[in-house]
Coordinates of C-alpha atoms in Angstrom, one line a residue:
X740 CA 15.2 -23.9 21.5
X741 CA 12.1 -24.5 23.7
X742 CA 13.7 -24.3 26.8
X743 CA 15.2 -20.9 25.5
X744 CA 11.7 -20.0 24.2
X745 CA 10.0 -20.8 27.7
X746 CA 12.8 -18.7 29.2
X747 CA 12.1 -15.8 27.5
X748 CA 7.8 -16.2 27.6
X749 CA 8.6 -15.9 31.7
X750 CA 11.2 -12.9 31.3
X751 CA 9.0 -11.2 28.5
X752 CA 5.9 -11.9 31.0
X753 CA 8.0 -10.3 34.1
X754 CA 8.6 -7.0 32.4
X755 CA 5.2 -6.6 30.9
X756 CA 4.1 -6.9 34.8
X757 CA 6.7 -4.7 35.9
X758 CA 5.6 -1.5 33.1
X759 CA 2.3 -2.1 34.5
X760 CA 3.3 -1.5 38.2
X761 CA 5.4 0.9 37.2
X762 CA 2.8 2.9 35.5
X763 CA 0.4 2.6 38.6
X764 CA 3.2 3.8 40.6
X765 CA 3.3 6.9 38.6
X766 CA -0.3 7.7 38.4
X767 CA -0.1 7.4 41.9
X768 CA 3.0 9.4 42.5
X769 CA 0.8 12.2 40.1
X770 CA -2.2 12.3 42.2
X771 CA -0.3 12.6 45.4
X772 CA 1.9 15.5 43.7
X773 CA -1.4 17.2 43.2
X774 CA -3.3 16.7 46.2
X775 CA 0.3 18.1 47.9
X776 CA 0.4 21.4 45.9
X777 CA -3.0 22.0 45.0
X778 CA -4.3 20.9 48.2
X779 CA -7.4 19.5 46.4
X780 CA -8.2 16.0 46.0
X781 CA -7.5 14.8 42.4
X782 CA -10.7 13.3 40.7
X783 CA -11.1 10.4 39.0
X784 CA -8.1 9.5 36.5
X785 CA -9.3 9.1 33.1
X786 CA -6.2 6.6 32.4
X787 CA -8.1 3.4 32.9
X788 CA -6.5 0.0 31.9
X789 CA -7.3 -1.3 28.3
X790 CA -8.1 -4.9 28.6
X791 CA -5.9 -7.0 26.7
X792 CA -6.6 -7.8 22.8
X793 CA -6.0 -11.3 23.4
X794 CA -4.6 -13.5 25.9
X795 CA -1.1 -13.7 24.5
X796 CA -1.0 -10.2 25.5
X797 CA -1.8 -11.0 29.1
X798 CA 1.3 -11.4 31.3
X799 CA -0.1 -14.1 33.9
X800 CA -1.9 -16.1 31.4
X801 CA 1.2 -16.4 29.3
X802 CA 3.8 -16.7 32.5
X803 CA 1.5 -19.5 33.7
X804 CA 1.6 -21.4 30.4
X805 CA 4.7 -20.8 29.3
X806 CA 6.1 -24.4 28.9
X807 CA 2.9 -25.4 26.7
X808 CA 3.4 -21.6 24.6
X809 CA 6.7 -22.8 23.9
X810 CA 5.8 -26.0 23.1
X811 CA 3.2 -25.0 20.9
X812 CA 5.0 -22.7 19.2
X813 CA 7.9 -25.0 18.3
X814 CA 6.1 -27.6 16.9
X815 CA 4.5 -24.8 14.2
X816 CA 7.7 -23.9 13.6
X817 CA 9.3 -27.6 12.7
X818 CA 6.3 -28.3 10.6
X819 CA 7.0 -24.8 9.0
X820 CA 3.2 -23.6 10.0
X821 CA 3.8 -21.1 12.1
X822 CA 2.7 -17.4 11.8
X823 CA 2.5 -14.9 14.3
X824 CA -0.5 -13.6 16.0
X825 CA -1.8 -10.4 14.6
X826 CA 0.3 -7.5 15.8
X827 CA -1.9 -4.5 17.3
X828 CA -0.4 -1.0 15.4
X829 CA 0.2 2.1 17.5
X830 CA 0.9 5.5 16.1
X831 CA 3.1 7.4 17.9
X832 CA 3.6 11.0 17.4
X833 CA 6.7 13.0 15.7
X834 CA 8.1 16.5 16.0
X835 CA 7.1 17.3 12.7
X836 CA 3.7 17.0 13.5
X837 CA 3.2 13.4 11.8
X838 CA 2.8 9.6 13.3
X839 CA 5.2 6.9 13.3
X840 CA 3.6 3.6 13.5
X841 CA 4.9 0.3 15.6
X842 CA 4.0 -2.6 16.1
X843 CA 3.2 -4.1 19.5
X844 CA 3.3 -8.4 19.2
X845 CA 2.2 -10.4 21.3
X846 CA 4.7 -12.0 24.3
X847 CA 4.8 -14.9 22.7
X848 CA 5.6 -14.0 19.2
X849 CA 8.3 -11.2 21.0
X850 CA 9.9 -13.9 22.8
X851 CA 10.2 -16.1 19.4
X852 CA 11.9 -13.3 17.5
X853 CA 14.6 -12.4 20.8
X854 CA 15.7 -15.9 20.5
X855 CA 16.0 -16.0 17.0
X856 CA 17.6 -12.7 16.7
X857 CA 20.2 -13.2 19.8
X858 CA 21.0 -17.3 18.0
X859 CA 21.2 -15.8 14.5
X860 CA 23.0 -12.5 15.3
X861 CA 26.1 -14.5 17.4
X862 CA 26.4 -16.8 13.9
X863 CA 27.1 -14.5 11.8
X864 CA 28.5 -11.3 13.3
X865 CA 31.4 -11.6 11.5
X866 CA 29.8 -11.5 8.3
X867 CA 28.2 -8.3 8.8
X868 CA 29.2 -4.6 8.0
X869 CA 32.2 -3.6 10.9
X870 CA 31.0 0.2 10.4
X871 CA 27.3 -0.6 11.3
X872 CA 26.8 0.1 15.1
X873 CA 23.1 -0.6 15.8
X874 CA 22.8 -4.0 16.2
X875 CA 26.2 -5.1 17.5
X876 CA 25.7 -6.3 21.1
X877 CA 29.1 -4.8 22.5
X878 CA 28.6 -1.2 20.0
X879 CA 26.9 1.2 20.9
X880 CA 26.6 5.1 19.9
X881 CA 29.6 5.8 21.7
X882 CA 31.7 3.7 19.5
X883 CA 30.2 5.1 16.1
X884 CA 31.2 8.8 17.6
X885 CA 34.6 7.5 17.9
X886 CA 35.0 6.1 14.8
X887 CA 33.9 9.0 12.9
X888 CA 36.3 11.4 14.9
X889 CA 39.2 8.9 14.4
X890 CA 39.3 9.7 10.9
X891 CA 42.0 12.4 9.8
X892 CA 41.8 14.0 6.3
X893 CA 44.5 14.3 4.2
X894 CA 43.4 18.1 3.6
X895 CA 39.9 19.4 3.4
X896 CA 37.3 17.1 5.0
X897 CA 34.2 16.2 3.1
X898 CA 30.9 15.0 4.4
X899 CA 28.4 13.1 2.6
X900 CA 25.0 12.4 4.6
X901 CA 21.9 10.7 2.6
X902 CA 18.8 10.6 4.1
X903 CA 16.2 7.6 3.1
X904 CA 12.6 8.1 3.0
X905 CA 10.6 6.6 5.9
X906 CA 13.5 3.9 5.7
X907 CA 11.8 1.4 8.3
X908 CA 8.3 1.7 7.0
X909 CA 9.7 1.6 3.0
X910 CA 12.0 -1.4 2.4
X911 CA 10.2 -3.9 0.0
X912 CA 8.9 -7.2 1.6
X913 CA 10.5 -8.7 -1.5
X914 CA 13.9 -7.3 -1.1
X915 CA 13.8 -8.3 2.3
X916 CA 13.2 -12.0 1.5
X917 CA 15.3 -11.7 -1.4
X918 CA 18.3 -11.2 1.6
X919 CA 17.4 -14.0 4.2
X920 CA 17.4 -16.6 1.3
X921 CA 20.8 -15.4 0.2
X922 CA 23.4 -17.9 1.9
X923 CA 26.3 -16.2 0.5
X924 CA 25.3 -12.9 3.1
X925 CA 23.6 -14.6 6.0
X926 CA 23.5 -18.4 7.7
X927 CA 20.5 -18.9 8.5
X928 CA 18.7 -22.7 9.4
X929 CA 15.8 -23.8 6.9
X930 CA 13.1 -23.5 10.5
X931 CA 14.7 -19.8 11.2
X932 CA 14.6 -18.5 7.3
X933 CA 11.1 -19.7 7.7
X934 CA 10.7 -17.7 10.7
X935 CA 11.9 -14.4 9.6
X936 CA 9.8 -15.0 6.4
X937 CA 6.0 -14.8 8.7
X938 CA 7.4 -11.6 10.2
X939 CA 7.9 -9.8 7.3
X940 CA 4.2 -10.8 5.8
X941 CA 2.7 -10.3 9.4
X942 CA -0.9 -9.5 10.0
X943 CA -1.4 -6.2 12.0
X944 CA -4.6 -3.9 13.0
X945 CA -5.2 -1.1 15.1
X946 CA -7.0 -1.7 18.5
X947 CA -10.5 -0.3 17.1
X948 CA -10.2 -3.1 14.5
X949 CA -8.4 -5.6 16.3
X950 CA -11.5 -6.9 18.3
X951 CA -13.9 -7.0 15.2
X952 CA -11.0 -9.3 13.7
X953 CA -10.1 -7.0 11.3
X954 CA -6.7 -7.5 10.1
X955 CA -4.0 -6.5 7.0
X956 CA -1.0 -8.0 5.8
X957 CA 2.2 -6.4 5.8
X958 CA 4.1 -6.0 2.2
X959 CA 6.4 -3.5 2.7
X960 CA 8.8 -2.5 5.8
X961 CA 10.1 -4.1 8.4
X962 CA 7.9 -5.6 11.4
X963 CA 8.9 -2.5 13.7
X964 CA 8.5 -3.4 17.4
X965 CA 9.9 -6.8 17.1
X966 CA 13.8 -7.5 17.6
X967 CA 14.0 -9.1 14.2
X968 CA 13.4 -6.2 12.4
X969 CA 16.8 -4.9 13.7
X970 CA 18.7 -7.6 11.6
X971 CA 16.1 -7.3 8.7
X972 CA 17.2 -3.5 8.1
X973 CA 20.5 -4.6 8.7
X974 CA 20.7 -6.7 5.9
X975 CA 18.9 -4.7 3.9
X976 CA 21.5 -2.4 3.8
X977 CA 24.5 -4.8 3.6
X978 CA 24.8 -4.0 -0.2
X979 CA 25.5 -0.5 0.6
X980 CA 27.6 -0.9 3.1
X981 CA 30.3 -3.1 1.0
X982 CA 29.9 -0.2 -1.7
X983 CA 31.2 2.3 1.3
X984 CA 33.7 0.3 2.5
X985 CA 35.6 0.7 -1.0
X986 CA 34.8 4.2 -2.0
X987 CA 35.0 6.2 1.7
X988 CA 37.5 7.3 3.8
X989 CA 35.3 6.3 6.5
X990 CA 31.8 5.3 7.2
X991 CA 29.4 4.9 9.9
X992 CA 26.0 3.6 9.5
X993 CA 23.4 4.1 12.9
X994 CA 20.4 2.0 12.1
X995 CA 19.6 4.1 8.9
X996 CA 21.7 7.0 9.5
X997 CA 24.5 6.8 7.5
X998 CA 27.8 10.0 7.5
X999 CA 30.6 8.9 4.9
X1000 CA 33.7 10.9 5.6
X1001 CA 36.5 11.1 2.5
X1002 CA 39.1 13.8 1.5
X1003 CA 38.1 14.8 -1.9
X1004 CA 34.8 16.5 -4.0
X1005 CA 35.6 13.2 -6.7
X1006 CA 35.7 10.6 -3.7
X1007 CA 32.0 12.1 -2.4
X1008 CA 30.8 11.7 -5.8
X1009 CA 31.5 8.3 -5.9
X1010 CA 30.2 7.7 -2.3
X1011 CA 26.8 9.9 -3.6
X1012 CA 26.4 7.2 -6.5
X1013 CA 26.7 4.2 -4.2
X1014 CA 23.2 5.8 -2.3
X1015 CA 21.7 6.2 -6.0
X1016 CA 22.7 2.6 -7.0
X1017 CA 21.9 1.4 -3.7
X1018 CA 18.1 2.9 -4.3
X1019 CA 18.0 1.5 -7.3
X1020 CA 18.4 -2.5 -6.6
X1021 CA 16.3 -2.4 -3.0
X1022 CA 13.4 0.4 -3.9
X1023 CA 14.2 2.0 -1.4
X1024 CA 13.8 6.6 -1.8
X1025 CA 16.3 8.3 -0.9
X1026 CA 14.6 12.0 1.1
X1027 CA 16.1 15.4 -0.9
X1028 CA 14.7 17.5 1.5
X1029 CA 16.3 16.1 4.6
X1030 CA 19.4 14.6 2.9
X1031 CA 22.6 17.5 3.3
X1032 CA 24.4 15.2 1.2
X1033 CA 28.1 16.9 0.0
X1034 CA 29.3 19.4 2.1
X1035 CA 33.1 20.7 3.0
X1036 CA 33.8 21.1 6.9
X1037 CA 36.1 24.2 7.1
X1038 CA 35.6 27.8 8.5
X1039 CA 36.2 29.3 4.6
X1040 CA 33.7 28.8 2.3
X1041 CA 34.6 27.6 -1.1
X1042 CA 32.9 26.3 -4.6
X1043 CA 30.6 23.8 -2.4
X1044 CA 28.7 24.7 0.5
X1045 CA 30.7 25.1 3.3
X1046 CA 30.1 24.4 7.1
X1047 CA 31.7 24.5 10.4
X1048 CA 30.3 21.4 11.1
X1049 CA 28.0 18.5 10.6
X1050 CA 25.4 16.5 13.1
X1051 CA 25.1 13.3 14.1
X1052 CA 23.5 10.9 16.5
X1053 CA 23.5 14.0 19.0
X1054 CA 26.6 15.2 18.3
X1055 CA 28.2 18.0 15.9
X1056 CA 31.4 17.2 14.5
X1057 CA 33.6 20.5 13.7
X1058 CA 37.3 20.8 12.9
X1059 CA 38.0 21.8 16.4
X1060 CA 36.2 18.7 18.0
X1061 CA 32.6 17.9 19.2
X1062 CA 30.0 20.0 20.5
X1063 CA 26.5 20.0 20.9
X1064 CA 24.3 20.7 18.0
X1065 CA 21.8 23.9 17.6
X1066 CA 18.5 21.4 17.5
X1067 CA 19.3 19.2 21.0
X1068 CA 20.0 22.9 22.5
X1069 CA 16.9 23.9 22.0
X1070 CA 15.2 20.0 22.9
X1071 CA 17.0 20.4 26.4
X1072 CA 15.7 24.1 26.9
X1073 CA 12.3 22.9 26.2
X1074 CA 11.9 20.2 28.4
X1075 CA 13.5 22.0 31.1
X1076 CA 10.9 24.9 30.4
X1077 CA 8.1 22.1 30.7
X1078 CA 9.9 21.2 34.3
X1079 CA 9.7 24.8 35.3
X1080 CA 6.4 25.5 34.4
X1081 CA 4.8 22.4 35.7
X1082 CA 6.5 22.4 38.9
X1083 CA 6.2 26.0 39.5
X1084 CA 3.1 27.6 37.8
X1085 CA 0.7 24.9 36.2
X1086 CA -0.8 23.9 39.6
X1087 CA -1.1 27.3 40.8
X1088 CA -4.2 27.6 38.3
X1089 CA -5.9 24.5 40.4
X1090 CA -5.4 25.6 44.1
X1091 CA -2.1 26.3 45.9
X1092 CA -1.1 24.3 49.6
X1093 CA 0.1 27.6 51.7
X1094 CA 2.2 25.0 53.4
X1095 CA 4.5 24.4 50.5
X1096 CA 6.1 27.9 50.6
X1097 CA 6.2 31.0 52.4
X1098 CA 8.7 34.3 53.1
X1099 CA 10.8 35.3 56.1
X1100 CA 12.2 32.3 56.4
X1101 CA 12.1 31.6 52.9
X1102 CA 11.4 28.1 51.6
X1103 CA 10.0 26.9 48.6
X1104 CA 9.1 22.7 48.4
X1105 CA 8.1 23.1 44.8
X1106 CA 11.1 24.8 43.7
X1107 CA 13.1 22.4 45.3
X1108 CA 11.3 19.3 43.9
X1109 CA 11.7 21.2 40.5
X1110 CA 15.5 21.5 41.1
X1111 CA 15.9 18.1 41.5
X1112 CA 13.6 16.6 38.7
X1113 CA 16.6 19.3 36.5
X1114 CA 19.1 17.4 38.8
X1115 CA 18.3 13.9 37.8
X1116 CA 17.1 14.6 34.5
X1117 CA 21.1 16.7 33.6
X1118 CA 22.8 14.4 36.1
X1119 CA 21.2 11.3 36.2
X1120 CA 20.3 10.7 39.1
X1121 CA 23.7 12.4 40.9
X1122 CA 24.0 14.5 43.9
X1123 CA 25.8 17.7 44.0
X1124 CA 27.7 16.0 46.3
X1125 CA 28.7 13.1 44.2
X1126 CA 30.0 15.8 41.3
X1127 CA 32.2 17.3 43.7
X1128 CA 33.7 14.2 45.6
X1129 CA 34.7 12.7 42.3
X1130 CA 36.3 15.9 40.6
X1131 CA 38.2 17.4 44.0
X1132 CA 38.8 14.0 45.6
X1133 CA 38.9 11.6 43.0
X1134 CA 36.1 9.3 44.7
X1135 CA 35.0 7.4 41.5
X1136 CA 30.9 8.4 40.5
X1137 CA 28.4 5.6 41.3
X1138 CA 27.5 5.4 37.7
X1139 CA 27.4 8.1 34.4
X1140 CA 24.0 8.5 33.4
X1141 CA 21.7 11.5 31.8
X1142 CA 22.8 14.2 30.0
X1143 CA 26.1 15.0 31.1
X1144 CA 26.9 11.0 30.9
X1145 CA 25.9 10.8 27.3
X1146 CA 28.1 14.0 26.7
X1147 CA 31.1 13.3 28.3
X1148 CA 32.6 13.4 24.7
X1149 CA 32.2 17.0 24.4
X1150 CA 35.0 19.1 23.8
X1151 CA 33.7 22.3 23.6
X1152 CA 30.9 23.3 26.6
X1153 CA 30.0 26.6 25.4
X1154 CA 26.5 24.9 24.5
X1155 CA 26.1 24.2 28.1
X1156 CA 27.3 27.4 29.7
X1157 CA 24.7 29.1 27.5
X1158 CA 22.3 26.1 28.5
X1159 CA 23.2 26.7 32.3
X1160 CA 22.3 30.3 32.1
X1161 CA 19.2 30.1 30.4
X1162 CA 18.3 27.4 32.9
X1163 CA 18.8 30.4 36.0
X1164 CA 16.6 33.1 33.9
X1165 CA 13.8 30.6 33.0
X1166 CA 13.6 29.9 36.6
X1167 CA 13.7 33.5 38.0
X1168 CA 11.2 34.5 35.5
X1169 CA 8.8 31.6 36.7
X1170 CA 9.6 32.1 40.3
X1171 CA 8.2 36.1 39.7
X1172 CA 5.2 34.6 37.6
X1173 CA 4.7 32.7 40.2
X1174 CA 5.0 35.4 43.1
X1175 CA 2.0 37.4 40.9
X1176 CA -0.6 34.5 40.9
X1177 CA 0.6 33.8 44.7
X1178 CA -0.3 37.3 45.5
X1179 CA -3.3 38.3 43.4
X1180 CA -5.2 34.6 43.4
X1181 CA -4.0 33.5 47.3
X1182 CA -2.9 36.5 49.2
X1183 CA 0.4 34.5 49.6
X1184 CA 4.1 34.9 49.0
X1185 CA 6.8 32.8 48.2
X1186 CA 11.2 33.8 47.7
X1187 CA 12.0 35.6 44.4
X1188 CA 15.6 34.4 44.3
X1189 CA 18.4 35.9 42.0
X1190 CA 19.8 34.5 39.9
X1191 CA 22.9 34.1 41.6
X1192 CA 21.1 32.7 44.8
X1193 CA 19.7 30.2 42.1
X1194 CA 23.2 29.6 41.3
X1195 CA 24.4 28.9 45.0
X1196 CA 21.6 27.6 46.6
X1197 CA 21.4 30.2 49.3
X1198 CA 17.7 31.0 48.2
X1199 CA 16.5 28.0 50.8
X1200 CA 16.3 29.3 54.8
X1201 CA 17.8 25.4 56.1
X1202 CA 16.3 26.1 59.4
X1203 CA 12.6 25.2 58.0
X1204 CA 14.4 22.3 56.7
X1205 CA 12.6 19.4 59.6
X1206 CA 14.4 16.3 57.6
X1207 CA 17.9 14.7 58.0
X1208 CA 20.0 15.7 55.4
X1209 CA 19.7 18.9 54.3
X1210 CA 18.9 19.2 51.1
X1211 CA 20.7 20.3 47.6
X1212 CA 19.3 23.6 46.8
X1213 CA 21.6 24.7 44.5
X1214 CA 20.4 24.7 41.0
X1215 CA 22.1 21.9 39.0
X1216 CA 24.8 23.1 36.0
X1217 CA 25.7 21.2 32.6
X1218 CA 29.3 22.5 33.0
X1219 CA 29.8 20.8 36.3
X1220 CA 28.1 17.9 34.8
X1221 CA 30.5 17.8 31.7
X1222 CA 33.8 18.5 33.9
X1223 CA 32.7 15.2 36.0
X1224 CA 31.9 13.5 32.9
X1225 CA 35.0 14.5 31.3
X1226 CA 37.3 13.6 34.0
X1227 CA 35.2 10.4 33.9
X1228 CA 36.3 9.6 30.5
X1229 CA 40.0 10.8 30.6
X1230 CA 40.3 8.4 33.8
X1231 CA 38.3 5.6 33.1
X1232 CA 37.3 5.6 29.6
X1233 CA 33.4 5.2 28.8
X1234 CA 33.4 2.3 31.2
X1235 CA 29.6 2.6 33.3
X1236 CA 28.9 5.2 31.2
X1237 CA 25.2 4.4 30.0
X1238 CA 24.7 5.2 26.0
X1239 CA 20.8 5.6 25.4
X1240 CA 20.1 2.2 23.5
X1241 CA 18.3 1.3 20.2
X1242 CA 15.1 3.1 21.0
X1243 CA 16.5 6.2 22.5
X1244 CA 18.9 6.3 19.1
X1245 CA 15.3 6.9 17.3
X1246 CA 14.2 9.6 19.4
X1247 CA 17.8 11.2 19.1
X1248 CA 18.1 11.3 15.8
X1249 CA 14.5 13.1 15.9
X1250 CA 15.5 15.4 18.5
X1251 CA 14.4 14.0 21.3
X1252 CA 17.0 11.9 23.0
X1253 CA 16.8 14.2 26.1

């Protein structure tokens, strides 16, 4: 366990380095962007580095003193003394308009609860819920997609979706201890049981307090931000889960997301009271206003609200197959907007670089570098070039990432063919809003493409080009994206096809996977 402990201090200690490179790189890669199309010198960032709230947050103090963290940390935990070091508390902002808060630990403490969680999880997978898919290392989103669009009603299908109140932040420190001592549900060692127990009841403050040594104790949730609250919530909603398996058709439960499938208005009932009960024993609320609970899926409408489909984990399920929902529609059009507009117009309000574009030949470097920020953010990182030796070739693609990889379930791409084209308008329209300021701030020009030259690419003059390979100048499209994707699938099944993971499941199911 130390040895495993010291492993993961010098892992933990690696990546914490790396994010910090990583953001330097991209501060950097900002202020050249600027200087480029602005040609003004960027001033002084106002990003400056926060020093560290302790050392244990310090990645070369704890990679050098790893063995004697580990060994520290061990011997607290055989005499049963150890407790965490105060988390610091970060609120991170919502689409509603609201926070959600996290907790950052220290590497240490992080590296304590990936061991435990990876040791305890293998021991008792078995034990756990089949039809729960976030913490299983080999399931993944993919696989709760499938199961849900295995299941085959005998007639009409009904859909029953429960929503809990801030589930995370709500579940009772004392139902949550009540589950780790129960030996019947999970096997746990007296040293880990004792572990999990200072994680719940962790101390916490937010960086303004944190210094003055101002700290609270957590009595209700689970520690979000550390790996252990993944098998906390887990349990926690192990008692629900056993209710499902005997009353639905078919469940799947997503973290707290939770779609029961059955064929009858008396089987949902049933499946509506197992929520109620379930609410009742753990404390936990169940959320009216964002809970559909029971609804039929069938074009007629009948004595119960009917609909042509329901949502889930980025997906709407219909009668006719899966599609994309109404909500990630509009997530994907805004962000591409944000693309558009920073590429395109948001620097022209700073100073514009007449070498970046110009008419007769036409060429356009920020157009092109907004093209391919779409490309990699719809293809993942793909070339045009890539798409089309894969579906008229059959060269196998390097990998399946971004949008199209996460949809290459879709059976109906209407969604993206209305996605595609509002992709071409929102860039003409910017590319005239742009033309205006050109002209009436900087006496310059730049092309003014139709859509179709969008489309094809044919808006770039290659001779300008002074590089080796020319370069992609056709906008990218979701539909080619999902035909590759597709034929992906059908040939090679969802193997290196990357699902988002845990964290990116959170931002889907709040509408902002993509």
């Amino acid at each position: 366990m130390q040895n495993a402990l010291r492993t993961e201090i010098k892992r933990l200690s690696r990546k914490a380095f790396y994010k910090i490179q990583k953001q330097a790189e991209i501060e950097q890669k900002y202020r050249d962007q600027f200087e480029k199309r602005t040609g003004t010198t960027p001033g002084i960032s106002l990003k400056t580095a926060k020093p560290f709230l302790s050392r244990h947050f310090d990645p070369a103090y704890c990679s050098r003193n790893a063995n004697f963290l580990a060994k520290v940390i061990w011997y607290k935990v055989l005499k049963k003394a150890y407790e965490p070091s105060p988390a610091m508390r970060i609120a991170l902002p919502k689409p509603d308009g609201t926070k959600r808060h996290v907790m950052a630990f220290s590497i240490p403490d992080a590296a304590l609860a990936n061991v435990v969680l990876r040791r305890t999880r293998s021991r008792n997978i078995k034990r756990l819920s089949p039809s729960s898919f976030a913490y299983h290392p080999d399931k993944n989103v993919f696989d709760a997609i499938i199961s849900l669009r295995e299941f085959e009603p005998e007639s009409q299908l009904f859909a029953v979706q429960i929503d809990f109140e801030k589930y995370f932040d709500n579940i009772p420190s004392w139902y949550l201890k009540k589950k780790i001592d129960d030996a019947s549900l999970i096997s746990l060692t007296p040293h880990e049981r004792h572990i999990f127990q200072r994680f719940i009841y962790h101390r916490y403050a937010d960086r303004e307090d944190y210094g003055k040594g101002v700290f609270a104790r957590k009595h209700t949730g689970t520690p979000q931000g550390s790996s252990v609250s993944l098998l906390l919530a887990n349990l926690a909603n192990h008692e629900l889960d056993t209710a499902l398996t005997s009353s639905a058709g078919k469940f799947v439960r997503f973290a707290d997301d939770v779609v029961a499938l059955c064929n009858n208005y008396e089987q949902a009932q049933e499946i509506e009271k197992c929520f109620s009960l379930h609410c009742r024993k753990s404390g936990l609320v169940i959320n009216k206003k964002k809970s559909p609970g029971i609804a039929i899926i069938a074009p007629s409408e009948g004595e119960i609200r009917t609909f042509s489909g329901f949502d889930y984990l980025g997906y709407r399920f219909t009668n006719d197959g899966l599609t994309v929902p109404d909500r990630v529609k509009r997530k994907v059009i805004f962000k591409i907007s944000r693309l558009i507009n920073l590429y395109l117009v948001h620097y022209l309000h700073v100073g514009f670089n007449r070498e970046r574009a110009g008419v007769a030949p036409d060429y356009d470097w920020d157009l092109l570098g907004c093209i391919y920020e779409m490309r990699n953010y719809l293809y993942g990182g793909l070339a045009e070039a890539d798409l089309a030796a894969f579906i008229q070739d059959g060269l196998k693609l390097p990998r399946m990432k971004g949008l199209m990889g996460f949809y290459c379930l879709i059976d109906d791409p209407s969604t993206f063919r209305e996605i595609d084209g509002q992709m071409l308008s929102l860039l003409r329209r910017a590319m005239v809003t742009r033309n205006q300021i050109l002209a009436t701030k900087y006496k310059a020009a730049c092309p003014n493409p139709s859509n179709r030259a969008l489309a094809t690419g044919d808006w770039l003059n290659l001779s300008v080009w002074r590089g080796g390979e020319p370069p992609e100048a056709r906008v990218p499209s979701l539909v080619r994206g999902w035909r590759a994707a597709r034929k992906h699938f059908f040939t090679f099944g969802l193997e290196d096809v990357q699902p988002p993971g845990y964290g990116g499941y959170s931002a889907a199911n709040s509408g902002e996977l993509f």
